[in-house]
Short mmCIF file of C-alpha atoms in Angstrom, two decimals:
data_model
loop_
_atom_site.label_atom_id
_atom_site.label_comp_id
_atom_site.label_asym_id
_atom_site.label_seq_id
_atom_site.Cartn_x
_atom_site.Cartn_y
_atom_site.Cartn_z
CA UNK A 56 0.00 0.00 0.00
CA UNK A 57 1.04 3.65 -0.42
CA UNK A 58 1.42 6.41 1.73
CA UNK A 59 -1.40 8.57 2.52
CA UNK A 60 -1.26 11.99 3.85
CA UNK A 61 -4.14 13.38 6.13
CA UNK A 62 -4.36 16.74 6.54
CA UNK A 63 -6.77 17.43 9.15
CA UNK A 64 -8.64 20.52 11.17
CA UNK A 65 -9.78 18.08 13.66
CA UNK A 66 -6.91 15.42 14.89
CA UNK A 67 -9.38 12.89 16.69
CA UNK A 68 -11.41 12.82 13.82
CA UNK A 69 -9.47 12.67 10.94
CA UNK A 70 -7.27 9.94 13.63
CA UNK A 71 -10.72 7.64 13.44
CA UNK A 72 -10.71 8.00 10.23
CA UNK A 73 -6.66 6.62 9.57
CA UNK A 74 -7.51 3.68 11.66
CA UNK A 75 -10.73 2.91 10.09
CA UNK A 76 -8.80 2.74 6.87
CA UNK A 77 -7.07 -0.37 8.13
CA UNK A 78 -3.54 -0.99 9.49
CA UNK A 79 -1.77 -2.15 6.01
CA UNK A 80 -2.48 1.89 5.00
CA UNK A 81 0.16 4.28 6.09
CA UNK A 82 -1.67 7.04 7.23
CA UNK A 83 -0.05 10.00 8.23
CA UNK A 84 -2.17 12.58 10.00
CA UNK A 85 -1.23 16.11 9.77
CA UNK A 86 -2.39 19.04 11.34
CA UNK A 87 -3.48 21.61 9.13
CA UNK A 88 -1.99 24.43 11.46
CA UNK A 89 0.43 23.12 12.33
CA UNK A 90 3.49 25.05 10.05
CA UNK A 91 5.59 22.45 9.92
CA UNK A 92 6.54 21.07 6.54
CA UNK A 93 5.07 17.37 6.41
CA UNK A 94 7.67 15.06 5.74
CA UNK A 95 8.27 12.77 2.78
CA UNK A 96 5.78 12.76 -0.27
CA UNK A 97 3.04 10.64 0.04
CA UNK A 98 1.04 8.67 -3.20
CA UNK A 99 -2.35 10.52 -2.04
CA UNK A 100 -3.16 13.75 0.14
CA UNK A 101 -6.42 13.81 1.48
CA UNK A 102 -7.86 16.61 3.24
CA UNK A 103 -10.58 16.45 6.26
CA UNK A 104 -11.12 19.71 6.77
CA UNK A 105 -14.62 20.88 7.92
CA UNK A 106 -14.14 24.47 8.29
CA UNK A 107 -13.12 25.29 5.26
CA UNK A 108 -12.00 29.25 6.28
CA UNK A 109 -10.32 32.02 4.04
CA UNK A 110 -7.34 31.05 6.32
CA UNK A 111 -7.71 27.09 6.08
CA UNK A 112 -7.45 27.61 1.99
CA UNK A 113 -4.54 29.39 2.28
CA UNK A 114 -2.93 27.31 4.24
CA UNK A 115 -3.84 24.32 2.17
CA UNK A 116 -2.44 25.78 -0.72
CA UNK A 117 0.36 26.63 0.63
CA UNK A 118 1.08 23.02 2.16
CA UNK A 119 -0.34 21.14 -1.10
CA UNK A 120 2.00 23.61 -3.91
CA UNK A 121 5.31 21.13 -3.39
CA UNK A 122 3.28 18.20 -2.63
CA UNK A 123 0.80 18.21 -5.58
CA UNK A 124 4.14 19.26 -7.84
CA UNK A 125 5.63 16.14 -7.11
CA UNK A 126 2.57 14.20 -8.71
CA UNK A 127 0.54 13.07 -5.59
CA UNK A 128 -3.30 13.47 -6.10
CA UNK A 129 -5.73 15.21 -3.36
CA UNK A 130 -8.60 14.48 -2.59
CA UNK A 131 -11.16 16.31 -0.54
CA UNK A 132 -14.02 15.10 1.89
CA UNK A 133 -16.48 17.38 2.10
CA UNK A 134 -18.04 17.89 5.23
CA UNK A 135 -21.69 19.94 5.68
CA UNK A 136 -24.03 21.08 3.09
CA UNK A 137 -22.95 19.48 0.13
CA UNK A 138 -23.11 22.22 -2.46
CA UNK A 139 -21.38 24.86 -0.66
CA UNK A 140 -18.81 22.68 0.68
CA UNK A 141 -17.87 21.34 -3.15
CA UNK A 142 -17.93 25.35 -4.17
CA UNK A 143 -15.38 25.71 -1.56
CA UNK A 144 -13.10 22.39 -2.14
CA UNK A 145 -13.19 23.61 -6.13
CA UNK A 146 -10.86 26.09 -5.39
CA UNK A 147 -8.20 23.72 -4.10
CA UNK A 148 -8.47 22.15 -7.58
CA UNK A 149 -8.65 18.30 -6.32
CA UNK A 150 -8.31 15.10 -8.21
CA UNK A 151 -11.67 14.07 -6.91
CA UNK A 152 -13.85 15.01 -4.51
CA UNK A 153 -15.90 12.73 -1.78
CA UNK A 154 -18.48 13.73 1.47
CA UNK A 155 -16.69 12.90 4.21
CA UNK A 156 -19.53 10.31 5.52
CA UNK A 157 -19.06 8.63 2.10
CA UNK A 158 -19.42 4.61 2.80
CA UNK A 159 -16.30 3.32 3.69
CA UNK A 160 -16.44 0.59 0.98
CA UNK A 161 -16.72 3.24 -1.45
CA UNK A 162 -14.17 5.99 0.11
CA UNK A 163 -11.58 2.55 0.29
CA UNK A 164 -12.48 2.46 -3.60
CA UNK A 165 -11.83 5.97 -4.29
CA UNK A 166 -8.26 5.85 -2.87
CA UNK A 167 -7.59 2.89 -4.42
CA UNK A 168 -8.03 4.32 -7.71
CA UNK A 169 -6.22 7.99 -7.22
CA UNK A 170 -3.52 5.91 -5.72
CA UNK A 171 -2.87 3.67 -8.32
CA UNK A 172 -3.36 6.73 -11.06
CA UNK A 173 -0.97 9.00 -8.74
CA UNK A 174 1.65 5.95 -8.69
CA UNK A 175 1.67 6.03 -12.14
CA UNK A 176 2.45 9.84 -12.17
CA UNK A 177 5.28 9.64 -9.72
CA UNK A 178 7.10 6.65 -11.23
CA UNK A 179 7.15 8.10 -14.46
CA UNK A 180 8.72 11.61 -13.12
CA UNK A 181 10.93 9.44 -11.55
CA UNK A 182 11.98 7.47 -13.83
CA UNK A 183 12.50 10.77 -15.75
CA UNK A 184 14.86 11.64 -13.72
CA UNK A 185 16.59 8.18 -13.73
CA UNK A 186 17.03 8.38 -17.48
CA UNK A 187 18.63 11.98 -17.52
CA UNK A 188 20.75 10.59 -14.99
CA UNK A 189 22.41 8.16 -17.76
CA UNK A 190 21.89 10.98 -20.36
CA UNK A 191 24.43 12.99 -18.22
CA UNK A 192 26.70 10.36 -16.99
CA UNK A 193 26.68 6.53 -18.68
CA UNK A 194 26.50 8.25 -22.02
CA UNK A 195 27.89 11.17 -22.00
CA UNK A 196 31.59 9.82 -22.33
CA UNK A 197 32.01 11.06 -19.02
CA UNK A 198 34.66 9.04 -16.54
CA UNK A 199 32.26 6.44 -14.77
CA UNK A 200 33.06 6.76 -10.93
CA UNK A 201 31.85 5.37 -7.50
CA UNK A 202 30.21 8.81 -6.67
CA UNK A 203 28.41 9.02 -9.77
CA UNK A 204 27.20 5.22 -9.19
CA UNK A 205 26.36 6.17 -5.57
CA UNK A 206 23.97 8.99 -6.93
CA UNK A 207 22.08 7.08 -9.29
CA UNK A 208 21.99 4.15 -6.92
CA UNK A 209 19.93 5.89 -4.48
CA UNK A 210 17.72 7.76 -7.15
CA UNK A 211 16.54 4.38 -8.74
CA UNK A 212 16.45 2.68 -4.94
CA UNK A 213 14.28 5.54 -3.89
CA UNK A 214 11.92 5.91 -6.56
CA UNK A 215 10.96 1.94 -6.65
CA UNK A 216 10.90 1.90 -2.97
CA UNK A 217 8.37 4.55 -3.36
CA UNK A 218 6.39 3.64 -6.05
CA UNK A 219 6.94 -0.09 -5.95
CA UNK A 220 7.93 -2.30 -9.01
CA UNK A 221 5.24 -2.23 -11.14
CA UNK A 222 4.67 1.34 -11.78
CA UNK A 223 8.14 1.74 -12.00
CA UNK A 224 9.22 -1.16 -14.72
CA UNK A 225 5.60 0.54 -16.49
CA UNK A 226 6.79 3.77 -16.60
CA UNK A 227 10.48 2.62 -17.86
CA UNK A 228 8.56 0.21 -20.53
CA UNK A 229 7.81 3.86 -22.39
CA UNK A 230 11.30 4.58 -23.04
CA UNK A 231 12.62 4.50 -26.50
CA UNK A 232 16.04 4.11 -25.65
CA UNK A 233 16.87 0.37 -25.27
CA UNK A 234 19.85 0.22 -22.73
CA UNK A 235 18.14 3.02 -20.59
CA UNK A 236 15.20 0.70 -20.46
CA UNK A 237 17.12 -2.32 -19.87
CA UNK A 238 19.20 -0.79 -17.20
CA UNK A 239 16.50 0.85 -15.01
CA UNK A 240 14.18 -2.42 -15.54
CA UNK A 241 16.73 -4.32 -13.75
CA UNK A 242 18.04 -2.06 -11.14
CA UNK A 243 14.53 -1.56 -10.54
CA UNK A 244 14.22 -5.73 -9.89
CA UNK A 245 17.15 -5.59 -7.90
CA UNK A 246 15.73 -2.86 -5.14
CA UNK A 247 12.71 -5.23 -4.63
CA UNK A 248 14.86 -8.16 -4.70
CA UNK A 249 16.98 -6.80 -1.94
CA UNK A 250 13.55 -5.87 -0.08
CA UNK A 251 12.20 -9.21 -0.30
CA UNK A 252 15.34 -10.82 0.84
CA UNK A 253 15.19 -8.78 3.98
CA UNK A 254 18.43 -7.14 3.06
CA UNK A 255 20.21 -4.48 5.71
CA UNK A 256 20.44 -1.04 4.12
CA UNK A 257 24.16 -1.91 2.42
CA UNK A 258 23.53 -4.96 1.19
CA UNK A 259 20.69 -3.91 -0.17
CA UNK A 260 23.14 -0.79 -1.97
CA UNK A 261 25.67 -3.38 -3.07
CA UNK A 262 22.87 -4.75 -5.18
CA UNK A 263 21.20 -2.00 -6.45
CA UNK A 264 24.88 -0.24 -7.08
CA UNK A 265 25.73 -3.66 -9.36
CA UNK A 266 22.76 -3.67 -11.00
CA UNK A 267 23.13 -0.32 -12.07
CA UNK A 268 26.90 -0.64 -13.43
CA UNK A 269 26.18 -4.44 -15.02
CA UNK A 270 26.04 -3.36 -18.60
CA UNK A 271 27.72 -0.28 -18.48
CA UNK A 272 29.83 -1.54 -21.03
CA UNK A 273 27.00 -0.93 -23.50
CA UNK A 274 27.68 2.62 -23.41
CA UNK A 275 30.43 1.27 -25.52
CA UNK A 276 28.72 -0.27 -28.49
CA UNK A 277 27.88 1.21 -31.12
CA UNK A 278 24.17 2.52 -31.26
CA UNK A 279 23.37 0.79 -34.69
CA UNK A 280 23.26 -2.87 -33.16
CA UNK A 281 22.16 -1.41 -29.42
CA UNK A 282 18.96 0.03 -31.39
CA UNK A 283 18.49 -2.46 -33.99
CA UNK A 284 14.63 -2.58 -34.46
CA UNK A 285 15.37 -6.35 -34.81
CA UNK A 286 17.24 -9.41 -33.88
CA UNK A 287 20.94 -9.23 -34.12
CA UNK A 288 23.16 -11.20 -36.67
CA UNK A 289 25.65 -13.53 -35.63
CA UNK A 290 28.32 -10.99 -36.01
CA UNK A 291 26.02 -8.38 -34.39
CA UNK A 292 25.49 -10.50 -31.11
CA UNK A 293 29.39 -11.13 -31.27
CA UNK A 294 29.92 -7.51 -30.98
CA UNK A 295 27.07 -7.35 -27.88
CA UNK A 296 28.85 -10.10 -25.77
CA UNK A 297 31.82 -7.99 -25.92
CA UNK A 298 29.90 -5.36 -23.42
CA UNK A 299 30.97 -7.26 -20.25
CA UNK A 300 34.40 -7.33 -21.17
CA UNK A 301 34.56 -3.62 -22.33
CA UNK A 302 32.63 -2.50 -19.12
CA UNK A 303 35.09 -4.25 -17.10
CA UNK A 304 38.10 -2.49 -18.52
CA UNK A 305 35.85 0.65 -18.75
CA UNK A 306 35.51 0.80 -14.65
CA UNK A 307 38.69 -1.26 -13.08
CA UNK A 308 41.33 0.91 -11.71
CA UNK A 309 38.73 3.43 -11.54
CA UNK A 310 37.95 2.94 -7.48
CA UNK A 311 35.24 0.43 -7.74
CA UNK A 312 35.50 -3.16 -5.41
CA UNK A 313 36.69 -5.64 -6.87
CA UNK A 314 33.07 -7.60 -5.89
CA UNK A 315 31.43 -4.45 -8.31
CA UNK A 316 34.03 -5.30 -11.19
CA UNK A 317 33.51 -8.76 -11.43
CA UNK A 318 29.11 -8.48 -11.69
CA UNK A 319 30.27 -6.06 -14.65
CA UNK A 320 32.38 -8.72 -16.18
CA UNK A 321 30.83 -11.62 -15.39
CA UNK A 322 26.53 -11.43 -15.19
CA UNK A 323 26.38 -13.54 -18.09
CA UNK A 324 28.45 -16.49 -16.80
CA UNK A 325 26.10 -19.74 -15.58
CA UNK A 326 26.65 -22.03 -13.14
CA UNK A 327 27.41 -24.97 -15.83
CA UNK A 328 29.79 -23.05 -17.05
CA UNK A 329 28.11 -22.17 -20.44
CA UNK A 330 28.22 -18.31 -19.76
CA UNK A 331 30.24 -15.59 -21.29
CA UNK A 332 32.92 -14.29 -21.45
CA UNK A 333 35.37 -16.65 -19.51
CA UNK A 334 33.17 -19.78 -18.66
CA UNK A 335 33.13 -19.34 -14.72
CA UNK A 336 31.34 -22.40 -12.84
CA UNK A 337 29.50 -22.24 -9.98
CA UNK A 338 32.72 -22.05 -7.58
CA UNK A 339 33.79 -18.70 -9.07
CA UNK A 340 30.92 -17.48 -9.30
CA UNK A 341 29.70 -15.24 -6.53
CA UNK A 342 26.46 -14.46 -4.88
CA UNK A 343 26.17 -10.87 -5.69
CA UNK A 344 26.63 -12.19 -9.68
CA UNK A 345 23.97 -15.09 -9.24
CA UNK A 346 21.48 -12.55 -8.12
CA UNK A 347 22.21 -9.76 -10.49
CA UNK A 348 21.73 -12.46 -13.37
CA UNK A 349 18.89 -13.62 -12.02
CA UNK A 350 17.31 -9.61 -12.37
CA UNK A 351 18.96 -9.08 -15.63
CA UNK A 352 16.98 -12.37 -17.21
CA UNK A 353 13.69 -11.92 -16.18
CA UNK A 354 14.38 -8.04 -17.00
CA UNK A 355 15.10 -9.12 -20.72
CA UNK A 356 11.71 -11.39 -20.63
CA UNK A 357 8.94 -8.81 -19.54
CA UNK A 358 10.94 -5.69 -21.82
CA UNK A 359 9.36 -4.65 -25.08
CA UNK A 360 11.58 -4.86 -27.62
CA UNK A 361 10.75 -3.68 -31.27
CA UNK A 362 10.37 -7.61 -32.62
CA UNK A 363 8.05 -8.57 -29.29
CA UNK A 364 5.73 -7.33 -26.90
CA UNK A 365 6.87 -7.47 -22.87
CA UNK A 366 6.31 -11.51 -22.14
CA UNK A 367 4.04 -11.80 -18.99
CA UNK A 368 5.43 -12.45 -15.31
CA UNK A 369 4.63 -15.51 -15.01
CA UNK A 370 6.10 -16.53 -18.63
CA UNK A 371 9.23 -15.23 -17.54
CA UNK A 372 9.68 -16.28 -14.43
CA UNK A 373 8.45 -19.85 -16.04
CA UNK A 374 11.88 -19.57 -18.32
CA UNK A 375 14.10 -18.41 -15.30
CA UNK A 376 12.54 -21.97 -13.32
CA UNK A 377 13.54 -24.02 -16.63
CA UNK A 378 17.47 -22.62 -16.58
CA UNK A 379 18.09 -25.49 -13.59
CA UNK A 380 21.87 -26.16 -13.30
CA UNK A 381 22.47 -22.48 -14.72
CA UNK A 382 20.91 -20.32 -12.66
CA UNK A 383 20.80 -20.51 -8.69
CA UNK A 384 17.47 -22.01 -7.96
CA UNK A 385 17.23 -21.59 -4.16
CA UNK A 386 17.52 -17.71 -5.22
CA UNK A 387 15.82 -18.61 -8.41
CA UNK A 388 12.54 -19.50 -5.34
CA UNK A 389 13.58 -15.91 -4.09
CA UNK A 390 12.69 -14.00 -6.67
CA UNK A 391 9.36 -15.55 -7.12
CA UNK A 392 7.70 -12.55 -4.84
CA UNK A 393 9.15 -10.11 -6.82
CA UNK A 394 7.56 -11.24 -10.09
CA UNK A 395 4.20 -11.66 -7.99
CA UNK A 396 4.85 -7.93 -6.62
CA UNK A 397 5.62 -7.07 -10.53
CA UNK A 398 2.44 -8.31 -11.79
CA UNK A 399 0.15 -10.03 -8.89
CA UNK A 400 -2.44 -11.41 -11.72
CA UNK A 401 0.88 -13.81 -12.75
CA UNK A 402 0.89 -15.52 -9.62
CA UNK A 403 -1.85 -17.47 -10.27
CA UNK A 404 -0.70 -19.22 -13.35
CA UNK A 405 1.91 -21.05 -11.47
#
């Protein structure tokens, strides 16, 4: 569920209301006079305020102007005579607008719906912001170091932790660029990896951080076969395979662990040894690569490409079961409630 911001005129009221919501919302209740700034930016606003004052406008549109910029919807319960209270709330300019003793069934509705349209909104601002990251760093020529990796790491961590995987890999699906795409889908998967697996705050960085620089090397290829509106040739795909080589040599002596260096070079080696580009087996291979490759598979599966739609969730996750002996599949298991958390409909074809 997504965050909800209350912002109230009335603290035991709009309180009742939070709870009666249900405890897997996370309601924050803010007092509307109160000049504090509330903190982080929620999916929805909604605002319970009864006495809807010259003063209590003001102040509402001065505490919704950042808050509304950043994409989150408002809604307004109305509370009183009807028509006077919606001529009032129409000068906030809501999303949508609800009396306040609306039946909970149908208030529960309501949010569900601005929240899922706001998510939308936010995830594709953020992952905006994501891709003019790259713009100005991965392919810009630019010198490729740890700081810059740190920055993006914690753009693309925060934006899926706030709008969860499956507005974010929908928002990233729009992009026209095919390594952009590619990249954010699977740093994306890796952030809710990391969440499922219960990861502490830097493991869950060393993942996202390698997901991020694991075909970095792209930047290097030429933008003829990394845009090809089609399948590669022989000779084409020959040239591709060199990216985890060239992103390798692109990064080492450059600051970056040795552990972040060898998920570059080696996220296409499998456990049988069939991988590229040095035929690792599942001794040298570690678990930070395992779980990298794991993202950047079922990444590939559910991303448009110009020759094929997306593949469903539970298609690709079908594939990543079948690569037994190649792939680890105790974290193969692992990764099943990300692709449920991706698209929850999938879950039930398994």
């Amino acid at each position: 569920m997504g965050r909800l911001l209350l912002i109230s005129d009335d603290l035991a009221r709009t309180g009742r209301l939070a709870r009666s919501l249900g405890p897997a919302r996370r309601c924050t209740v803010h007092d509307l006079y109160d000049d504090a700034v509330p903190a982080g930016q929620p999916d929805l606003i909604v605002g319970d305020v009864a006495q809807l004052t010259s003063e209590a406008i003001t102040r509402l549109r001065r505490m919704l102007e950042p808050l509304r910029a950043a994409g989150a919807p408002f809604l307004f319960l109305t509370h009183g005579n009807a028509a006077r209270a919606e001529a009032q709330a129409r000068l906030l300019d809501p999303t949508d607008i609800a009396p306040a003793l609306t039946v909970l069934e149908r208030l529960l509705a309501r949010i569900e719906r601005l929240q899922e349209v706001g998510g939308s909104a936010v995830a594709a601002r953020m992952a905006d912001e994501a891709r003019q990251f790259f713009d100005r760093t991965f392919f810009s020529g630019r010198m490729v170091t740890p700081e810059l990796a740190s920055t993006g790491t914690g753009l693309i961590a925060r934006a899926v932790q706030h709008c969860g995987i499956r507005d974010w890999i929908g928002a990233v699906q729009h992009f026209d660029e095919a390594t952009h795409r590619h990249c954010l889908i699977v740093t994306g998967l890796a952030v809710a990896f990391a969440t499922k697996l219960g990861f502490a705050d830097l493991d869950s960085y060393r993942l996202t951080k390698a997901a991020l620089l694991h075909d970095v090397g792209k930047t290097r290829i030429s933008l003829e076969i990394l845009n090809k509106p089609g399948r590669l040739t022989d000779d084409e795909m020959a040239v591709m395979r060199t990216h985890a080589t060239l992103g390798y040599d692109m990064l080492v002596g450059s600051g970056f662990s040795p552990e972040m260096l060898q998920v570059v070079r080696s996220h296409h080696e499998m456990l049988d040894g069939s991988g590229y580009p040095d035929g690792l087996g599942a001794p040298e291979i570690p678990d930070l690569v395992r779980l990298v490759t794991i993202c950047d598979i079922y990444g590939a599966l559910i991303e448009r490409r110009p020759y094929r739609a997306p593949m469903p969730g539970a298609e690709a996750y079908g594939i990543v079961q079948s690569m037994t002996g190649r792939l680890d599949a105790d974290l193969v298991a692992a990764f099943r409630p990300v692709m449920t958390a991706f698209d929850p409909a999938a879950a039930l074809n398994i």
